[in-house]
Tab-separated table of C-alpha atoms and ligand atoms in Angstrom:
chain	number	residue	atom	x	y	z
A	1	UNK	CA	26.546	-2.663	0.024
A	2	UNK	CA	28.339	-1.090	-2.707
A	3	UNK	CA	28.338	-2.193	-6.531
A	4	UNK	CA	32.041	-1.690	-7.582
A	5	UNK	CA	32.042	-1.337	-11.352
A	6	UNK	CA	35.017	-0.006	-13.564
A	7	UNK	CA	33.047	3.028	-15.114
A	8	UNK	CA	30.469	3.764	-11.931
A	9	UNK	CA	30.015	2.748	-8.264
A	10	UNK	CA	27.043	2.989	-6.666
A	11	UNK	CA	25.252	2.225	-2.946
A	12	UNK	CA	22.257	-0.604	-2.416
A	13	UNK	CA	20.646	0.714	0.848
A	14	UNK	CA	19.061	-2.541	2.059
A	15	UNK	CA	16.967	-1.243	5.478
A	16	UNK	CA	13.545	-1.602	6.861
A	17	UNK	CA	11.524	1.723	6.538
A	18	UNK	CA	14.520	3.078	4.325
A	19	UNK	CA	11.745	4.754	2.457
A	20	UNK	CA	11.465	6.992	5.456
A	21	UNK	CA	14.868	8.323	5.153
A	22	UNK	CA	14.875	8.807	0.913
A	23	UNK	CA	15.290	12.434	1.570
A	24	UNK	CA	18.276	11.841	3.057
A	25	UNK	CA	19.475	9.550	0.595
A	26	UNK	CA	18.612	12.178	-2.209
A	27	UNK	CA	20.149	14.741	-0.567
A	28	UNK	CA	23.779	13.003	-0.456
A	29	UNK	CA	23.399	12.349	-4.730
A	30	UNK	CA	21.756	14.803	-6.122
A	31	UNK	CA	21.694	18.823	-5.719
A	32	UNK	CA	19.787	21.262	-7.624
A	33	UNK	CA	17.699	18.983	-10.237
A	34	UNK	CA	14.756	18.231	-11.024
A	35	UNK	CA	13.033	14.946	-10.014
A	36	UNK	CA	10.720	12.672	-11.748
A	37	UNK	CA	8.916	9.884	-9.724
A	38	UNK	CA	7.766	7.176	-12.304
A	39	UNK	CA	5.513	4.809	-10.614
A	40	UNK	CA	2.951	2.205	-11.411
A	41	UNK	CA	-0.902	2.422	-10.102
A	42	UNK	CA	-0.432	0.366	-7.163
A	43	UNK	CA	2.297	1.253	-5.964
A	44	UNK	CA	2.229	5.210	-6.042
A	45	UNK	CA	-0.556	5.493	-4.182
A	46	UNK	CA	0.883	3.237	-1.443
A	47	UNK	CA	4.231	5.128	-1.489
A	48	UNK	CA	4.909	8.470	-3.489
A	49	UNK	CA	3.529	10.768	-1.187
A	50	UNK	CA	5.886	9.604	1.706
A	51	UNK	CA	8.469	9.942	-0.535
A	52	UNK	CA	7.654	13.268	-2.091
A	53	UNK	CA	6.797	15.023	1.436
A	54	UNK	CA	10.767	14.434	1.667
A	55	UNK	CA	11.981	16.525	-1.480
A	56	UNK	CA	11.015	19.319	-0.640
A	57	UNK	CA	13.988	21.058	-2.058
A	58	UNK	CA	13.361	19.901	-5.467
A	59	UNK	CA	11.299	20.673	-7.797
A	60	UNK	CA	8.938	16.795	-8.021
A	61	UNK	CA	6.379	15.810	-10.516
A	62	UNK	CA	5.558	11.928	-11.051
A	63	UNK	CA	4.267	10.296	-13.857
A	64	UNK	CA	2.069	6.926	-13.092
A	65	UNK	CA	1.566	4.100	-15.477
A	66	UNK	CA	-0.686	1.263	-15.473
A	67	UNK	CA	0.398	-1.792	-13.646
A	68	UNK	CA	1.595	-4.898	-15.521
A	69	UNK	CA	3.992	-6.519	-18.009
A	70	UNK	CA	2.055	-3.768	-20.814
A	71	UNK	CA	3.877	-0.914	-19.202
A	72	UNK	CA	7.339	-2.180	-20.613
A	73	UNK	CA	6.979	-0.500	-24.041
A	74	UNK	CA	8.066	1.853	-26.595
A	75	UNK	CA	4.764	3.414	-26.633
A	76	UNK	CA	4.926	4.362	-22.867
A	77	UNK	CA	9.005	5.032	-22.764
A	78	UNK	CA	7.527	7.613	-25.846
A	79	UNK	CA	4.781	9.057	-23.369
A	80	UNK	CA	7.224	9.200	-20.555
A	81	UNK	CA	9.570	11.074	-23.092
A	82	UNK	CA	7.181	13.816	-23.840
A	83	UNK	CA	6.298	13.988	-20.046
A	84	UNK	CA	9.703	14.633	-19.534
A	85	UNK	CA	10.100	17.120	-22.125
A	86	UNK	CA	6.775	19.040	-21.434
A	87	UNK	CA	8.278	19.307	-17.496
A	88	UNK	CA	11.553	20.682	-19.404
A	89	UNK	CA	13.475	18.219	-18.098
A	90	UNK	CA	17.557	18.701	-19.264
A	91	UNK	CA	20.421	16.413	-19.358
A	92	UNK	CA	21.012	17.812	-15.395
A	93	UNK	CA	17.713	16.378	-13.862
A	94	UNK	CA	16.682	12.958	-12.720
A	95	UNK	CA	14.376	10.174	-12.166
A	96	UNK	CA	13.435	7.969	-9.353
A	97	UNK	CA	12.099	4.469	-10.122
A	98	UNK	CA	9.705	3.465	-7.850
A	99	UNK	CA	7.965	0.191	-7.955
A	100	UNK	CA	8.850	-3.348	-9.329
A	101	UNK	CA	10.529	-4.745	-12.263
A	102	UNK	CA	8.652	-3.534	-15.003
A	103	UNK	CA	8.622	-0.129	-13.267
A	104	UNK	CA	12.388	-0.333	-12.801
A	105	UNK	CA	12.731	-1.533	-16.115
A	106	UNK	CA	10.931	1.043	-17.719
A	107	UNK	CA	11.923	4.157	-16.000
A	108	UNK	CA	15.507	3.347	-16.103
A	109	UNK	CA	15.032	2.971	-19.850
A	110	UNK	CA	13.825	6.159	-20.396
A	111	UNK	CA	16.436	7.773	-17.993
A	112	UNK	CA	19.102	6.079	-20.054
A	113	UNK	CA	17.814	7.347	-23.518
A	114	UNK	CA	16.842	10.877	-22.622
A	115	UNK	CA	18.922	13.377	-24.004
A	116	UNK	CA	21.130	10.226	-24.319
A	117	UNK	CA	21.368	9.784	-20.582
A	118	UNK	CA	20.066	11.455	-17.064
A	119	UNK	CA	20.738	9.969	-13.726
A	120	UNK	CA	18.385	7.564	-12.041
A	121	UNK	CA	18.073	6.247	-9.023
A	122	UNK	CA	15.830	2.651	-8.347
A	123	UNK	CA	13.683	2.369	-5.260
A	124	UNK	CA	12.665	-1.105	-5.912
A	125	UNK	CA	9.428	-2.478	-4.243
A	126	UNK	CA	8.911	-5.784	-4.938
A	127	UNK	CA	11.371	-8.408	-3.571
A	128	UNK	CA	11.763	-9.692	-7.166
A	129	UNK	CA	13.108	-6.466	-7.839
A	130	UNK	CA	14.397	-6.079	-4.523
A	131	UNK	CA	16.819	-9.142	-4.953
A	132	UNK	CA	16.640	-9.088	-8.697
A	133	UNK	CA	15.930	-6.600	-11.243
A	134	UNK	CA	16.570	-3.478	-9.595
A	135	UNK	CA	20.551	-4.204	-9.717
A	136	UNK	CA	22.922	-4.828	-12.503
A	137	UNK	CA	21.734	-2.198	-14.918
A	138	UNK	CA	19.624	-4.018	-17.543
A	139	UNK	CA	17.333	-1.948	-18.392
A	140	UNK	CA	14.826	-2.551	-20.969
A	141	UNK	CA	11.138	-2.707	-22.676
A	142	UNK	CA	9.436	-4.865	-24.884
A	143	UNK	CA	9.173	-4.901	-28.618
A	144	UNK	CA	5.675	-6.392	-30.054
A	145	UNK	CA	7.798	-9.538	-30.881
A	146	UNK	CA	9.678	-10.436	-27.852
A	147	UNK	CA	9.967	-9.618	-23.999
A	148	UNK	CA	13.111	-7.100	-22.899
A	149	UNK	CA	13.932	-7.038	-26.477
A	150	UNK	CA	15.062	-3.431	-26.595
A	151	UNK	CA	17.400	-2.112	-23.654
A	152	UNK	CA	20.639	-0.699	-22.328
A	153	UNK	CA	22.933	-1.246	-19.878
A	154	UNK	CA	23.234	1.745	-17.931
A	155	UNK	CA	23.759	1.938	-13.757
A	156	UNK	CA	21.548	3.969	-11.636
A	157	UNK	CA	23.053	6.365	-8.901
A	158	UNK	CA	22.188	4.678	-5.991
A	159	UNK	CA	19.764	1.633	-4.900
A	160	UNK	CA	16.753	2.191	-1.940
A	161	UNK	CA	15.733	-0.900	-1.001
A	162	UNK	CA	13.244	-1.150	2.028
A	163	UNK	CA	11.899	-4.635	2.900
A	164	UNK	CA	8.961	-3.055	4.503
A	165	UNK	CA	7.134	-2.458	1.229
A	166	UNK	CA	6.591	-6.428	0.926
A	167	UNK	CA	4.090	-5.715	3.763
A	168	UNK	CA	1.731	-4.352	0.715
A	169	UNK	CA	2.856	-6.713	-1.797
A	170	UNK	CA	0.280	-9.773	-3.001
A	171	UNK	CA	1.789	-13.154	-2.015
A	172	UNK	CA	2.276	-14.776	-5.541
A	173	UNK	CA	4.255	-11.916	-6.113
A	174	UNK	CA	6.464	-12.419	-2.858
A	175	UNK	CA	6.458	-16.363	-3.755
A	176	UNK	CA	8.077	-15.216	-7.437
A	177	UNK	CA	10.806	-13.345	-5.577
A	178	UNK	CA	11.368	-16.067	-3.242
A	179	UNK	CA	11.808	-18.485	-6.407
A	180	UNK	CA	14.844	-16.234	-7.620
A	181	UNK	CA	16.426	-16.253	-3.889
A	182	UNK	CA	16.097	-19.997	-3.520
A	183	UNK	CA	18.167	-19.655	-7.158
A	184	UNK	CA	20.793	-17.684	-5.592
A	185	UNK	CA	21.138	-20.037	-3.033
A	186	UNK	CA	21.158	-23.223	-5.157
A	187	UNK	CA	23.860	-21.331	-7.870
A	188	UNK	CA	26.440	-20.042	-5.515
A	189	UNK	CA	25.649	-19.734	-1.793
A	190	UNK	CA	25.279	-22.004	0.418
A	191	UNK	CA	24.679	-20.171	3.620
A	192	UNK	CA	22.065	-18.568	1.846
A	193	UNK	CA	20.768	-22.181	1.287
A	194	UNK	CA	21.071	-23.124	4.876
A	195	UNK	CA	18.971	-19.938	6.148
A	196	UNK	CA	16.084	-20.646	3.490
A	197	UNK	CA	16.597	-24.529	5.071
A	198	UNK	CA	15.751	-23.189	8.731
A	199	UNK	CA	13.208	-20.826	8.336
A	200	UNK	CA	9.639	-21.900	8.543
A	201	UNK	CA	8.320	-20.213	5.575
A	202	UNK	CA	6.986	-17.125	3.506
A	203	UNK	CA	5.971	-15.195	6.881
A	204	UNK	CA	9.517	-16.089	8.617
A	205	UNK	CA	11.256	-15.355	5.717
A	206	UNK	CA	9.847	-11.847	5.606
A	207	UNK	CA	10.560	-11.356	9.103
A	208	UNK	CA	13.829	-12.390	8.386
A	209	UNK	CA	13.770	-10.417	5.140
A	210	UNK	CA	16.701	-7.638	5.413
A	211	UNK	CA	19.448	-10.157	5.875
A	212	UNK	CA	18.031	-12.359	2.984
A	213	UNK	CA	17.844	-9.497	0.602
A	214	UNK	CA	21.372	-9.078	1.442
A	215	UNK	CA	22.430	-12.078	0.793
A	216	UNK	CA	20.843	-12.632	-2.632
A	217	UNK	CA	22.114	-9.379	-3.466
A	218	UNK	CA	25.381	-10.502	-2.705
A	219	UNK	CA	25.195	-13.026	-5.541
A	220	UNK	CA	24.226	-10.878	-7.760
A	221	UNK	CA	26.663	-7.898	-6.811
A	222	UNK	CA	29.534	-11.177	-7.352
A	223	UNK	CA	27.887	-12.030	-10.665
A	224	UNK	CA	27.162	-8.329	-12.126
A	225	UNK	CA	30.780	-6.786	-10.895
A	226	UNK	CA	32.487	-9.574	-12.968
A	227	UNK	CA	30.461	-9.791	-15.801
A	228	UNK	CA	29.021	-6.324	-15.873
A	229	UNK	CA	27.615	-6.910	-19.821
A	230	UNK	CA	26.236	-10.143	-19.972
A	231	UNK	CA	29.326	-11.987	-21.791
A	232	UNK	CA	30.210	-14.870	-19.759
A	233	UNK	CA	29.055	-15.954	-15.656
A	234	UNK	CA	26.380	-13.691	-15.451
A	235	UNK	CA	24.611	-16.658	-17.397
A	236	UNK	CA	24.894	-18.251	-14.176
A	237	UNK	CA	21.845	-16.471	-12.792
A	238	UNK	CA	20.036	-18.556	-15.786
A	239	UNK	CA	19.740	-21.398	-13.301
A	240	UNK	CA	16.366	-22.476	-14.201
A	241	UNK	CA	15.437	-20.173	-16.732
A	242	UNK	CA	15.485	-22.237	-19.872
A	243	UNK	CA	12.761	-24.378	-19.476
A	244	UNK	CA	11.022	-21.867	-17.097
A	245	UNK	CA	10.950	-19.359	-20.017
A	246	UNK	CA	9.498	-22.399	-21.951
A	247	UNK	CA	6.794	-22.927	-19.747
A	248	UNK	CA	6.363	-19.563	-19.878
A	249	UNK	CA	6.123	-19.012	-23.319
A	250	UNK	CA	3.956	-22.122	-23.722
A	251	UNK	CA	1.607	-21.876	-20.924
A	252	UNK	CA	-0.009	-18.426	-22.239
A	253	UNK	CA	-0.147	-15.448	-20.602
A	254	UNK	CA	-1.205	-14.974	-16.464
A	255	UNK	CA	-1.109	-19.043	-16.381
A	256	UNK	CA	1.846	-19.514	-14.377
A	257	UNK	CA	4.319	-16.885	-13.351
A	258	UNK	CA	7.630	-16.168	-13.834
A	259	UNK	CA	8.685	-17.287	-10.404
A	260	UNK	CA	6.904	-20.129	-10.938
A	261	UNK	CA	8.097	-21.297	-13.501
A	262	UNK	CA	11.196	-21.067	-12.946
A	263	UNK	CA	10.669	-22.962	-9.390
A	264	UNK	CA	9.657	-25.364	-11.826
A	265	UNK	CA	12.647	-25.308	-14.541
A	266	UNK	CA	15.276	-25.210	-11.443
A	267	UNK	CA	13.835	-29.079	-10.472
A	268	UNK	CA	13.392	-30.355	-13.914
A	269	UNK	CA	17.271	-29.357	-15.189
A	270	UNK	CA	18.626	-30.671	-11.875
A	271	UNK	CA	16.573	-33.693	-12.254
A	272	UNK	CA	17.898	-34.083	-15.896
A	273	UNK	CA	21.004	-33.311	-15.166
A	274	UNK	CA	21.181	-36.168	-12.150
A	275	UNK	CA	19.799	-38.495	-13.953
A	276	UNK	CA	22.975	-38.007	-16.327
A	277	UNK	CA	24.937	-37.753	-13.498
A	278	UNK	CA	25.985	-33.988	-14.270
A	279	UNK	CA	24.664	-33.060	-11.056
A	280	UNK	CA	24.756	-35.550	-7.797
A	281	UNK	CA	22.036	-37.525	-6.546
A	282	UNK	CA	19.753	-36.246	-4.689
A	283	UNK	CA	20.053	-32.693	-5.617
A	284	UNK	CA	16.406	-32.638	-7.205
A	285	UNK	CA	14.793	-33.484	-4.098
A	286	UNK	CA	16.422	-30.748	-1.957
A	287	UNK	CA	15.019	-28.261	-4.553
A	288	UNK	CA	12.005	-29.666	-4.606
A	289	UNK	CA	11.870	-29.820	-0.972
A	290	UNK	CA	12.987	-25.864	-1.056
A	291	UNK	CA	9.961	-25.276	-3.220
A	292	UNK	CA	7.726	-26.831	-1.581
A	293	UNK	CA	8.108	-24.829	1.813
A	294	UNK	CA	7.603	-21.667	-0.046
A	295	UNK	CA	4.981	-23.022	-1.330
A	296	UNK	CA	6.318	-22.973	-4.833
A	297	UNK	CA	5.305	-25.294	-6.975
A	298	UNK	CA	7.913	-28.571	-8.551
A	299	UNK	CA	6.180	-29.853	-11.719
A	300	UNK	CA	4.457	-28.584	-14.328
A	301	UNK	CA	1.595	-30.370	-15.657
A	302	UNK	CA	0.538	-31.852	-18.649
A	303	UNK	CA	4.337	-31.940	-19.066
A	304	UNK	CA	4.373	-30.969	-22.972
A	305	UNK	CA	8.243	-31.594	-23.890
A	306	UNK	CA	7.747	-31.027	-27.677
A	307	UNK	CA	6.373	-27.604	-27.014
A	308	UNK	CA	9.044	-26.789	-24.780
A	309	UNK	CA	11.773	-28.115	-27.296
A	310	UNK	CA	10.249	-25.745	-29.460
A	311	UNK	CA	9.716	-22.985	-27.573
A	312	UNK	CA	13.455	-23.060	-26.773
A	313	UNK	CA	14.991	-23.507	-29.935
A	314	UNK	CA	12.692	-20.794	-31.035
A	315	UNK	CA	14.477	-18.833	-28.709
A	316	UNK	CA	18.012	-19.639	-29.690
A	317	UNK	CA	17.852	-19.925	-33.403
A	318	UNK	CA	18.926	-16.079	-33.561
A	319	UNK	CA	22.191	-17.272	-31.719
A	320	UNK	CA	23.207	-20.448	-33.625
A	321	UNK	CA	23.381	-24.125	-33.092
A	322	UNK	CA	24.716	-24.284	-29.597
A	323	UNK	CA	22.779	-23.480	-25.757
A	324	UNK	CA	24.525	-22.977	-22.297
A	325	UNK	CA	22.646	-24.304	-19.491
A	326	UNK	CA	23.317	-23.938	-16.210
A	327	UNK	CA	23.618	-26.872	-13.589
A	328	UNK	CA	24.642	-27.362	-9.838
A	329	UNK	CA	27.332	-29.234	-8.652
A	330	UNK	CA	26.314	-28.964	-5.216
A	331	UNK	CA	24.106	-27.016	-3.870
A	332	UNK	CA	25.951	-23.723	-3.369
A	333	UNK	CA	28.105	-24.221	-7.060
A	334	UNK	CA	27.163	-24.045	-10.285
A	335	UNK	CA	28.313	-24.599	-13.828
A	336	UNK	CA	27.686	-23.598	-17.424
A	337	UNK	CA	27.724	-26.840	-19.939
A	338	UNK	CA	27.493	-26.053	-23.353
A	339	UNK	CA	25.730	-28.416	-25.124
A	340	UNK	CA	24.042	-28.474	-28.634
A	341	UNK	CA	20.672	-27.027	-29.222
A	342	UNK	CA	18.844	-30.029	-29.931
A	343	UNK	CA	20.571	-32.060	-26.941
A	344	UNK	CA	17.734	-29.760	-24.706
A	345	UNK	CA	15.872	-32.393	-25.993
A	346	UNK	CA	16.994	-35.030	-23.461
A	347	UNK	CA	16.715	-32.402	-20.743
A	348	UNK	CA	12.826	-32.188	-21.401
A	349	UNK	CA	11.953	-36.005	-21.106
A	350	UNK	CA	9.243	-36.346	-18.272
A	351	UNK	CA	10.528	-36.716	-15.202
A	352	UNK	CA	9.556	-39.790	-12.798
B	1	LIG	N1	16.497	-5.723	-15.416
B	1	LIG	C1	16.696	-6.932	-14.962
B	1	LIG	O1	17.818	-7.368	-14.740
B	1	LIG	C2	15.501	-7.805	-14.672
B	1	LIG	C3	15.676	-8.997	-13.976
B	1	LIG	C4	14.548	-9.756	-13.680
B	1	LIG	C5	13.296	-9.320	-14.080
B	1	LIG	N2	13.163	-8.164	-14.770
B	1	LIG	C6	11.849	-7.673	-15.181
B	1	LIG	O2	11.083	-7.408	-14.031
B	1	LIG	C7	9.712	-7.468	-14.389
B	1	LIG	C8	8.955	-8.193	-13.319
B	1	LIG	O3	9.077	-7.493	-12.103
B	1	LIG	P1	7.992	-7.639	-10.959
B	1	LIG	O4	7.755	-9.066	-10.695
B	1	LIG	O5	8.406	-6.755	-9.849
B	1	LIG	O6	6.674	-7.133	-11.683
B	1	LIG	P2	5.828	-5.785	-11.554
B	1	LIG	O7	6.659	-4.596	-11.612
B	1	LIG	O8	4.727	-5.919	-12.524
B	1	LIG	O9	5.214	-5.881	-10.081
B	1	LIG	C9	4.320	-6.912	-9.770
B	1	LIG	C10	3.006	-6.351	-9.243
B	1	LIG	O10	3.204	-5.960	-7.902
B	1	LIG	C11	2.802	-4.606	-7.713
B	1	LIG	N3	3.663	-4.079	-6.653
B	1	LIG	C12	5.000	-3.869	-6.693
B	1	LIG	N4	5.434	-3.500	-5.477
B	1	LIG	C13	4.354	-3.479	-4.660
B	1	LIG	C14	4.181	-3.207	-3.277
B	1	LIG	N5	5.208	-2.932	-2.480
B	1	LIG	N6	2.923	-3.269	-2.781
B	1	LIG	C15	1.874	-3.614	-3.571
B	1	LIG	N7	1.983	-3.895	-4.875
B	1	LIG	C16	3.222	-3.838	-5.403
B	1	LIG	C17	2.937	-3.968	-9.056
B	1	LIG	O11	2.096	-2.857	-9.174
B	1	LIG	C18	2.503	-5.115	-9.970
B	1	LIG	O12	1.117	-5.175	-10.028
B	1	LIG	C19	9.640	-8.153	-15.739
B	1	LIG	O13	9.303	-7.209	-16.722
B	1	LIG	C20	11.050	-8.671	-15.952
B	1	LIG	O14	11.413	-8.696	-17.316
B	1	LIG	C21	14.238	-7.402	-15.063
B	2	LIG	ZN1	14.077	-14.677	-13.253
């Protein structure tokens, strides 16, 4: 699959044990630089030395960090700076990503900042990355005030994406990847919708995993190629997210997860929104339905709609009186409805 954008185009390998060919894949982008693997704790261990036995014509050092959300800073990007600089890195060498989002997040904001720019390219390894993060070229860490606050938008060189890593990958964190696929789906693709319908579950769904991937990369490719910097449909890919970054934000830390949370938010707009006949009945319960085989979860509970109204408008103040939220017509189609900040409100009220 190629990502078709007016100032770079790039390849998304999607194929099982593609991590066994990365030297290959190197070889076709890059001669003649230098190559730094930035990893997290779990995952290098489980992967860099496959990868590394396979560049051998480059000169390879790898820098790990600790796992978790605490990665994503300024601090580390800093550390990772001087790494680079003590390896005498130049505007000619390169990085590899390799790991999930906060990995991919971090490492492709340092390679877009050093010496204003060196090339990157993402080998994302979990399937929230995989289907999410790793494409579209946000990259970004966090400020002490606010997640992904600081960031840039820059494209990697190419995309490795090998559906065998989920093998190694803890289930919640396969669950919170399925939650953004079942979002593709629901937003614009309703084949995708149907093949989530007929399999049986998480374990058929990773046996089933390349052509998946594929798929939800396919809405994202659409999304990202026509709205490259976040000005207009890419909002689309929001489905869910408002009230799922309330809960979030509310619940505290490690409580609920981002997947699941936004399982969560994807039920209670729909429900909102059928219950005010923006979307059509019976909408809520095919989501919920969805969620429930993947063993997602479909309410949140105590249900605290003054915290979330809060937690929202928080969020928005910065950016004025008004909100866009995103709601299916069908399953397969959404929209963007702009409605005023405080109308949220009615959006929150308990469900049945
Ligand atoms: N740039 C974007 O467009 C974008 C989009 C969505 C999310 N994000 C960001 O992505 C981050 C979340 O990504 P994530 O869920 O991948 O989190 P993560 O990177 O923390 O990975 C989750 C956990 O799984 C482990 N892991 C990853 N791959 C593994 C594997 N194959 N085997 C065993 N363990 C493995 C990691 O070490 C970590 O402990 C957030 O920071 C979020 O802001 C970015
Ligand atoms: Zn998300």
């Amino acid at each position: 699959m190629e990502i078709v954008l007016p100032d770079k185009s790039y390849e998304i390998i999607v194929k099982r044990h593609a991590i066994d060919s990365v030297g290959e894949c190197i070889a076709s982008l890059w001669q003649n630089k230098k190559i730094a693997i930035i990893s997290d704790e779990h995952v290098f261990p489980l992967y860099g030395d496959k990868i590394q036995q396979q560049l051998t014509d480059y000169e390879v050092c790898h820098y790990t960090v600790p796992a978790g959300e605490s990665s994503k800073s300024l601090e580390m990007a800093n550390r990772l700076y001087d790494f680079l600089a003590e390896q005498q890195f130049t505007r000619s060498d390169a990085i590899i990503a390799l790991g999930g989002g906060v990995v991919g997040d971090l490492a492709s904001f340092v390679a877009s900042t050093y010496m204003r720019g060196i090339a990157f390219v993402q080998i994302p390894t979990s399937l929230l990355a995989q289907v999410d993060s790793s494409i579209g070229g946000k990259t970004a860490v966090n400020s002490s005030k606010a997640k992904n606050m600081i960031g840039t938008f820059a494209q990697p060189d190419g995309v490795l994406i090998d559906p065998e890593t989920l093998t190694t990958l803890p289930e919640l964190r396969v669950r919170e990847g399925i939650a953004e696929i079942i979002k593709c789906g629901a937003i614009s693709d309703a084949s995708l919708w149907k093949d989530l319908e007929k399999l049986t579950g998480i374990q058929d769904l990773l046996a089933h995993s390349e052509a998946i991937i594929l798929k939800a990369l396919q809405v994202k490719k659409t999304v990202v190629e026509e709205d490259e910097f976040d000005n207009g449909s890419r909002l689309l890919l929001n489905f869910g997210h408002t009230i799922g970054h309330a809960i979030e934000n509310t619940a505290g830390y490690g409580t609920i997860s981002h997947g699941e949370a936004v399982a969560i938010g994807m039920v209670k707009i729909s429900q909102s929104a059928e219950e005010k006949k923006l979307s059509p009945a019976g909408i809520t319960e095919k989501i919920s339905a969805m969620n429930q085989k993947y063993q997602l979860p479909t309410r949140y509970q105590p249900w605290e709609a003054e915290k979330f109204y809060n937690a929202i408008t928080h969020d928005k103040k910065a950016r004025g009186n008004s909100l866009n939220i995103v709601l299916l017509k069908e399953i397969g189609q959404a929209y963007i409805k702009k409605i005023k900040l405080t109308e949220i409100k009615d959006f929150l009220i308990e469900g049945k």
